[in-house]
XYZ file of C-alpha atoms in Angstrom:
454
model
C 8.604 -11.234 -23.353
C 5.703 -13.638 -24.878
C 7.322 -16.884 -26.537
C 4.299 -15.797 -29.283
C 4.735 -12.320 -30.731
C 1.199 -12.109 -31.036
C 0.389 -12.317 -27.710
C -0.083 -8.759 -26.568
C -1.078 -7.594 -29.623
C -4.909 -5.739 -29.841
C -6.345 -7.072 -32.664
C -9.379 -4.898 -34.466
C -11.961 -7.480 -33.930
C -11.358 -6.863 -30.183
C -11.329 -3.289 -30.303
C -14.318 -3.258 -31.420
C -16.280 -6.208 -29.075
C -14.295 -3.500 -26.120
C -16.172 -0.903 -28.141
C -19.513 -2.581 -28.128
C -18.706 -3.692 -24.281
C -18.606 0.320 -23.395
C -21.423 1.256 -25.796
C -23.715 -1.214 -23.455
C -22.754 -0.787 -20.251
C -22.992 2.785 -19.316
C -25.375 3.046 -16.145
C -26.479 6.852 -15.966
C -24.950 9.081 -13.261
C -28.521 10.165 -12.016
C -29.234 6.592 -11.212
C -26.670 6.179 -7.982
C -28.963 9.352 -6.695
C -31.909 8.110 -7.565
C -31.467 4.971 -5.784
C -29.378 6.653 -2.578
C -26.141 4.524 -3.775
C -22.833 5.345 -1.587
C -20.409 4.852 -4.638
C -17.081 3.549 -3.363
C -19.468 2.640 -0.129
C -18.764 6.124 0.996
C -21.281 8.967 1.784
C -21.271 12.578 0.451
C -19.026 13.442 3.178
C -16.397 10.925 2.382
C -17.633 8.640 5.580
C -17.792 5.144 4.875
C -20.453 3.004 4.987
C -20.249 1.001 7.988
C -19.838 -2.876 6.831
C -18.677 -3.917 10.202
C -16.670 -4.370 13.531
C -12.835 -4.262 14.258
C -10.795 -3.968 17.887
C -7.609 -4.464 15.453
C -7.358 -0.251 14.788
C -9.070 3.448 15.215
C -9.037 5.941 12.647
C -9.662 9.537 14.148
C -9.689 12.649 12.122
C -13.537 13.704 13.847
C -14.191 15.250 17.358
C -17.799 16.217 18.642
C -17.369 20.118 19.866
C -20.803 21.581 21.055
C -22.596 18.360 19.969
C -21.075 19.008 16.693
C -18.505 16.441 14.830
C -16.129 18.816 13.419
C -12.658 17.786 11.709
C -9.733 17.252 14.245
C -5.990 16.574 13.894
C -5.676 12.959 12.818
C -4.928 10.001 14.819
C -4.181 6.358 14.024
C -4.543 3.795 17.024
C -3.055 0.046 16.533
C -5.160 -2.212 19.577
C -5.675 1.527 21.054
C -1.980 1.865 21.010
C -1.358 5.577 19.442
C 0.545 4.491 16.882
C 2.973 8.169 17.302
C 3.950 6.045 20.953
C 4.814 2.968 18.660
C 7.296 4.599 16.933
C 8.665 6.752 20.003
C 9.053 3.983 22.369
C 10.948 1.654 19.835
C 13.188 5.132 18.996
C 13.928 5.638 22.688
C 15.313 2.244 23.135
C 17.187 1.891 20.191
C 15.684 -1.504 18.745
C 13.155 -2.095 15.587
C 9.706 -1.497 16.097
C 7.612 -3.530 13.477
C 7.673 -7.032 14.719
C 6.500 -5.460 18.046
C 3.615 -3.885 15.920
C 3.123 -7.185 13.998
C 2.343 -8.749 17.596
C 0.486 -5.770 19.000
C -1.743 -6.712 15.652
C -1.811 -10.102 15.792
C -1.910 -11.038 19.241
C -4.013 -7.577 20.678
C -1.480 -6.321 23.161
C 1.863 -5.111 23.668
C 4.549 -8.062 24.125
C 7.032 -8.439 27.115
C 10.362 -8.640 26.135
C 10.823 -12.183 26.384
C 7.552 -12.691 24.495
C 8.718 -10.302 21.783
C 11.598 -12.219 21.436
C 10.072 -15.602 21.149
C 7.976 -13.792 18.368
C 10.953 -12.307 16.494
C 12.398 -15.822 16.881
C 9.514 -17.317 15.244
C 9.611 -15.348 12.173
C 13.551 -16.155 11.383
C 12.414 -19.595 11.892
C 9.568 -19.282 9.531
C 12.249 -17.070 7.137
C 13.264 -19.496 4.484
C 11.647 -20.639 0.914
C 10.851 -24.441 0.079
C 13.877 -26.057 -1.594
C 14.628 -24.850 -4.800
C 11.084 -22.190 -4.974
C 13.458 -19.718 -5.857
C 14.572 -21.276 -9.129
C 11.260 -22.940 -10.217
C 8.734 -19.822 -8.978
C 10.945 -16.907 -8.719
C 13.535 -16.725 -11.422
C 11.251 -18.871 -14.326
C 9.214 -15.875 -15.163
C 10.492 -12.361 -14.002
C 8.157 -9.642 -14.203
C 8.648 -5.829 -14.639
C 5.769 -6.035 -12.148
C 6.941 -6.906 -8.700
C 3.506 -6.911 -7.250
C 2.134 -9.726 -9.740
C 5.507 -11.899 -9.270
C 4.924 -11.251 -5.523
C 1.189 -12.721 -6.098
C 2.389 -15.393 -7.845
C 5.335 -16.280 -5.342
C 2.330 -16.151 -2.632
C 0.060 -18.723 -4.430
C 2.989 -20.861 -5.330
C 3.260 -21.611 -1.527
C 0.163 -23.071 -1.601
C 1.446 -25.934 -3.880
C 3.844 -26.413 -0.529
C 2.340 -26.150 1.877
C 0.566 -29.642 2.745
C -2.026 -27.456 4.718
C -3.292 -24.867 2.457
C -6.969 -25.361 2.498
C -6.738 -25.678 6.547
C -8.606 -22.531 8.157
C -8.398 -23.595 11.569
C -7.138 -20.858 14.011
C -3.565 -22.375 14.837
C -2.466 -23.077 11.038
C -4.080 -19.367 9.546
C -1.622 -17.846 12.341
C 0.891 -20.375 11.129
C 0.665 -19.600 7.594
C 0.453 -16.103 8.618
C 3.131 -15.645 10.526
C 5.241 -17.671 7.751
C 4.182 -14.803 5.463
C 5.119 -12.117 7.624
C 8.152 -13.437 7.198
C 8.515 -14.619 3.634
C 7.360 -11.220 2.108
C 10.297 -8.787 1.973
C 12.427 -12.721 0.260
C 9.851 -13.389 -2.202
C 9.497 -9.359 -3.045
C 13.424 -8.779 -3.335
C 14.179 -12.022 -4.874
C 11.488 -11.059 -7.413
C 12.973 -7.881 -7.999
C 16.508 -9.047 -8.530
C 15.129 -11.763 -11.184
C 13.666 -8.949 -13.427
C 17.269 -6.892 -13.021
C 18.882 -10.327 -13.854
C 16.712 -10.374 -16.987
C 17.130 -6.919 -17.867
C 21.417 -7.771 -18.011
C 22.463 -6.776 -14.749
C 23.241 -9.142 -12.313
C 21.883 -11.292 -10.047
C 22.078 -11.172 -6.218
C 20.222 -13.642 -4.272
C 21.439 -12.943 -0.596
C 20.069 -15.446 1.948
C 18.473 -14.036 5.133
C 20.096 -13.507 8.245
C 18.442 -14.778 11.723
C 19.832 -11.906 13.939
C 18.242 -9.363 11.762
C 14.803 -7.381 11.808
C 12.661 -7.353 8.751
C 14.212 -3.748 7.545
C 17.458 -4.511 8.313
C 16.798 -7.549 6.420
C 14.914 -5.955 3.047
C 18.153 -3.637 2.736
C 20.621 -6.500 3.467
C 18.636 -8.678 0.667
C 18.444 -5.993 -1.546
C 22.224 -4.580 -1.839
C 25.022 -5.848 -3.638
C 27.634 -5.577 -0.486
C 24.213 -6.040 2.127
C 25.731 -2.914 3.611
C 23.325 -0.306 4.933
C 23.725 2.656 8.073
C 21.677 1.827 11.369
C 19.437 5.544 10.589
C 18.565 3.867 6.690
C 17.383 0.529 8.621
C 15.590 2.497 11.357
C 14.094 4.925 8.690
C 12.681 1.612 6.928
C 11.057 0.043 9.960
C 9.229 3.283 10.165
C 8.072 2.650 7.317
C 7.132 -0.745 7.879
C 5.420 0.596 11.294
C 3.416 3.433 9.708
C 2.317 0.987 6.891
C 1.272 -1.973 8.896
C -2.438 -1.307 9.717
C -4.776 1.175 8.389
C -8.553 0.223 9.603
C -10.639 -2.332 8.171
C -11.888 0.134 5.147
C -8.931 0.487 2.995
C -9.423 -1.437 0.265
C -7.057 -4.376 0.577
C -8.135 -4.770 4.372
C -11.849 -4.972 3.001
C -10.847 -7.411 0.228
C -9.061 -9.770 3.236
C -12.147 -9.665 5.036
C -14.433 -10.433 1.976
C -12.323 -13.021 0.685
C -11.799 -14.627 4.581
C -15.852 -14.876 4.618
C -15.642 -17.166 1.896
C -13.883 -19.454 3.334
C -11.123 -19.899 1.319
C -7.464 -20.184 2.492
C -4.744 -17.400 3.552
C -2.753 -17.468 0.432
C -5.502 -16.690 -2.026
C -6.931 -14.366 0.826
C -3.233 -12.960 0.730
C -3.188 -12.680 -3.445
C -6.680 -11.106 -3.524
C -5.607 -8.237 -1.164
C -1.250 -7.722 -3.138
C -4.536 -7.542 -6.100
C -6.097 -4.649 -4.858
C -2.930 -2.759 -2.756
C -1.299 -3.080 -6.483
C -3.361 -0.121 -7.851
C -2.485 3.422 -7.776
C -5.539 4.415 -5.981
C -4.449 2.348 -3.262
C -0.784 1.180 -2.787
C 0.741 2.690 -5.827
C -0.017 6.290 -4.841
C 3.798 6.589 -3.443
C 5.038 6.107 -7.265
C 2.647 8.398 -8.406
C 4.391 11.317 -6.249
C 7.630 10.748 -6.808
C 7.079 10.756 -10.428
C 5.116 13.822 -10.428
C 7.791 15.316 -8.424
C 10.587 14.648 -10.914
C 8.135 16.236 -13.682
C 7.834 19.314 -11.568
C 11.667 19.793 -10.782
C 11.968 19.276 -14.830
C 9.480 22.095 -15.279
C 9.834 24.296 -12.407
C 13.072 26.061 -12.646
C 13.259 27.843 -9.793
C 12.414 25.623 -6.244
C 12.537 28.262 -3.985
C 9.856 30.698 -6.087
C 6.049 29.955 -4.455
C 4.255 31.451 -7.380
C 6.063 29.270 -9.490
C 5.198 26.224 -7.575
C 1.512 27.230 -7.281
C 1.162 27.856 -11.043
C 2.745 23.981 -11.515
C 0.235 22.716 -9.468
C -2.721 24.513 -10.653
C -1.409 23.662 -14.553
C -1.755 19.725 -12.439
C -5.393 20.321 -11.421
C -5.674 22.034 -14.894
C -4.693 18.744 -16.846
C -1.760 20.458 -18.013
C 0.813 19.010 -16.717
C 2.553 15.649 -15.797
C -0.029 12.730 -16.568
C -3.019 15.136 -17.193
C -5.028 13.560 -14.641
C -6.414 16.304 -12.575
C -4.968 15.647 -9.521
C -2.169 16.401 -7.319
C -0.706 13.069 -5.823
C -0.303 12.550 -2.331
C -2.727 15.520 -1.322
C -5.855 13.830 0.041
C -6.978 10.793 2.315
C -10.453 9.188 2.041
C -10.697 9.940 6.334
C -8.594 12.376 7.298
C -8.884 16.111 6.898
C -7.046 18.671 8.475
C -3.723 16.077 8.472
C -2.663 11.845 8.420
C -0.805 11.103 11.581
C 1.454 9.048 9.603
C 2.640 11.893 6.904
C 3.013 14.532 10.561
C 5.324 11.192 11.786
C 7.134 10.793 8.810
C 7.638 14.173 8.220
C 9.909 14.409 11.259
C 12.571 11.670 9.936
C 12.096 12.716 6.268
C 13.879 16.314 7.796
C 16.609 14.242 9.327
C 17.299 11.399 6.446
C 17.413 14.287 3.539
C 19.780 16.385 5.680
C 22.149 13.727 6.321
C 21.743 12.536 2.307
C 22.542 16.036 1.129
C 19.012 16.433 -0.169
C 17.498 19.508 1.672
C 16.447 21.167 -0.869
C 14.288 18.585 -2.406
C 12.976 18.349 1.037
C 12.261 22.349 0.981
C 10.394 21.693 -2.580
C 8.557 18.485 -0.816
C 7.392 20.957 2.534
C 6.507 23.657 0.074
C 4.107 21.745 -2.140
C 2.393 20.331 1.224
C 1.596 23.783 2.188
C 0.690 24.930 -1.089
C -1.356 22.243 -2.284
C -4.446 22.188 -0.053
C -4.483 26.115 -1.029
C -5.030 25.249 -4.516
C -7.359 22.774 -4.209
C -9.603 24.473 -1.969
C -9.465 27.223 -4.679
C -10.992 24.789 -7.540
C -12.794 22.301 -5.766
C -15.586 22.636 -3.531
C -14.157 20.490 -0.595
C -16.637 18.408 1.851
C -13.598 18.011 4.415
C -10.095 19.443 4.329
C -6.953 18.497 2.668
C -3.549 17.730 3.799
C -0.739 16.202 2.831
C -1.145 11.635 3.393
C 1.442 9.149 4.182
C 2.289 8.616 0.074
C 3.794 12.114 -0.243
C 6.665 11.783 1.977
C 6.954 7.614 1.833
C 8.201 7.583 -1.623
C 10.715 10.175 -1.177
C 11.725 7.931 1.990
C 12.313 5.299 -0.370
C 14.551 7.353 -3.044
C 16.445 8.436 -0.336
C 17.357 4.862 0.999
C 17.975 4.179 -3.062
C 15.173 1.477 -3.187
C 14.081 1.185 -6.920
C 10.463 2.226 -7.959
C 9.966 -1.125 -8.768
C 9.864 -2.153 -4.623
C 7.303 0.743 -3.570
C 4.623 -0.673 -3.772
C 5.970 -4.348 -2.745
C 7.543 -2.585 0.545
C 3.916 -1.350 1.835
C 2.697 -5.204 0.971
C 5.559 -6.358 3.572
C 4.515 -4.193 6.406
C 0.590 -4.540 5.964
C 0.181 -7.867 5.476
C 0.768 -7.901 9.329
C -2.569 -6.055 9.065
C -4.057 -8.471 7.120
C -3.275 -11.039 8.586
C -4.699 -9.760 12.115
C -8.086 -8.794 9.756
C -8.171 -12.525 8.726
C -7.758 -13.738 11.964
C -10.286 -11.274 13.079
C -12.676 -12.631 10.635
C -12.266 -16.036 11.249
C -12.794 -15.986 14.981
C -16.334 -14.034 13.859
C -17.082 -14.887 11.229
C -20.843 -15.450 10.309
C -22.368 -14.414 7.099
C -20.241 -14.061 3.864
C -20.172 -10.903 2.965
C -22.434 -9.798 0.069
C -23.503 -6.428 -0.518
C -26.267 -5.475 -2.844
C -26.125 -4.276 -6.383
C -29.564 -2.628 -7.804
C -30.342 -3.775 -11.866
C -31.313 -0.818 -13.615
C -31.070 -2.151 -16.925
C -34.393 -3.143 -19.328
C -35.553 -6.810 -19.583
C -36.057 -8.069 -23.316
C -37.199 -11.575 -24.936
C -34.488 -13.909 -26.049
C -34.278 -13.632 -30.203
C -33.315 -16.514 -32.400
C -29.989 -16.536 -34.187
C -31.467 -15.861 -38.027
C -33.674 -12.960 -36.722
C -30.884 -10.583 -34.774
């Protein structure tokens, strides 16, 4: 709360200079086709304008058939490693699989065991806060917001680190690296401030060397640090599936504008927690699970399709849950007929409700990702497909393992911030030009008035 009660308050006077602000700034809708514009840098189609080169990952949801490019099942490649191996190989011999995808990132190839191991090494090493951050960054101003106090956490380093402004190659992977590493602390510690504030109490579990970063998130994050080796294994799927997603996505895009700057990894870092923070982007996991309790409140039967259906036409309606339009988690800006990631998680989403005593949610979950393209293709005139994306199924993941809504959005940050980090490096090592795209004025020009004639 704001020592000044004041503080939040909207005053009148700016209500109206917000007013004035709209009243003036309005740029007619004809214009962007008048002037051949790709808003959101994306064609009629949904394909993005290309902005530039990456070896870090491959998005396929296109094949060419008959010289044609027609939609295909989707595919996501980390280094041209399917990412649906990933996830298999690190299943089939029982260990954690997302430091081996933070080095397949970073580093551009697979690691040998002994290399994987000095890796994993490195980030326990590079696992602990500056002496007393906790108390002076952490716990001084809790926010409901985990994101922002995760922000914050991340440019506090900077005051630490004696190196900050340093963009050579070895102390970017350095400070990198120590990230990696740092995220899930700085998130959980974060969280359990704000639940110390809010009266419950306060857990601040120190990290253990032998562990992987999931094992570690749900050690940090519960009371007793207890957790089942299928929750852990669930959550480094997670962290796998989350890691890297293309140099489009809007926080990978902010990293590499920000990198070609200049400017050093832990603002780089803050810009792109910034832009994964909004429910466009990173928050779309919340979104679904929130819509999801409004439609078990208002759909009484589960099991009834035509009941379903009519909840999630009343959603593209605007007449139910937030009135938006839209039915969360349907969708992806690049893939059409279906996200690899959702098709992967889908698969342990089966297992983990099952064993939680939660099939039926699950059954309401599989329903609604059937249903939902049907609707939507029955309002909207659609330029691709629509399937179910990796939000739908991630946040029930997450209220399965009993994470709190507050650490969505803060767990994606800790897996892709390997991705950003391999985007920054990737920038670096090319980098030429800063980026700066163009922006057409299409307002009037007028002659500066004195004060006593206006």
């Amino acid at each position: 709360m704001a020592s000044n009660p004041n503080y939040c308050n909207i005053t009148p006077e700016i209500e109206s200079l917000a007013t004035m602000a709209k009243e003036n700034s309005r740029i007619d809708p004809g214009d962007f086709v008048k002037y051949d514009v790709k808003r959101g840098l994306r064609d009629l189609n949904g394909k993005g304008v290309l902005a530039g080169l990456t070896e870090i990952s491959d998005i396929v949801a296109k094949k060419i058939v008959d010289g044609q490019e027609v939609p295909c099942e989707g595919k996501l490649y980390y280094r041209g490693v399917d990412v649906e191996q990933l996830v298999a190989g690190a299943l089939k011999e029982g260990r954690f699989g997302f430091e081996e995808t933070a080095y397949l990132l970073l580093l551009g190839k697979l690691p040998t065991k002994e290399e994987l191991d000095g890796f994993t090494k490195q980030l326990s090493y590079y696992r602990s806060l500056p002496n007393n951050f906790v108390r002076d960054v952490i716990l001084k101003a809790p926010s409901h917001d985990i994101m922002n106090s995760l922000a914050r956490s991340v440019l506090n380093l900077a005051s630490y680190d004696d190196r900050a402004d340093d963009i050579s190659l070895p102390n970017v992977m350095r400070q990198c690296v120590q990230l990696i590493a740092l995220f899930p602390m700085l998130s959980v510690y974060g969280y359990q401030a704000y639940n110390y504030k809010s009266g419950s109490s306060l857990y601040i579990h120190a990290p253990r060397p032998e562990l992987s970063a999931a094992e570690n998130i749900l050690s940090l994050l519960r009371a007793d640090s207890s957790y089942s080796f299928w929750e852990a294994h669930v959550l480094d799927i997670c962290l796998t599936l989350h890691a890297e997603h293309g140099g489009g996505n809007n926080s990978t895009f902010t990293t590499h504008v920000v990198t070609s700057s200049g400017t050093d990894t832990y603002s780089c870092m803050a810009a792109a927690l910034a832009s994964l923070k909004g429910p466009k982007h990173g928050g779309a996991n919340i979104k679904v699970v929130q819509m999801f309790e409004d439609m078990k409140e208002h759909v009484r039967d589960w099991k009834d399709e035509d009941e379903v259906r009519q909840y999630l036409q009343d959603l593209l309606d605007k007449k139910a849950f937030d009135k938006a339009g839209l039915i969360y988690g349907m969708g992806h800006a690049v893939y059409s007929l279906s996200d690899p990631r959702a098709n992967i998680f889908k698969k342990f989403v089966e297992k983990l409700s099952r064993e939680k005593g939660r099939n039926e949610e699950y059954e309401l979950y599989s329903m609604v990702a059937r249903l939902g393209p049907e609707v939507i293709a029955g309002e909207r005139k659609m330029y691709k497909g629509v399937s179910a994306n990796v939000d739908f199924y991630s946040g029930f993941v997450y209220h399965m393992l009993d994470l709190p809504l507050e650490l969505y959005t803060p767990i994606f940050a800790m897996a892709r911030v390997a991705g950003w980090s391999a985007h920054r490096i990737e920038e670096l090592i090319n980098m030429g030009k800063i980026i700066r795209p163009a922006y057409k004025y299409v307002g009037s020009h007028a002659d500066y008035v004195p004060m006593d004639q206006r």
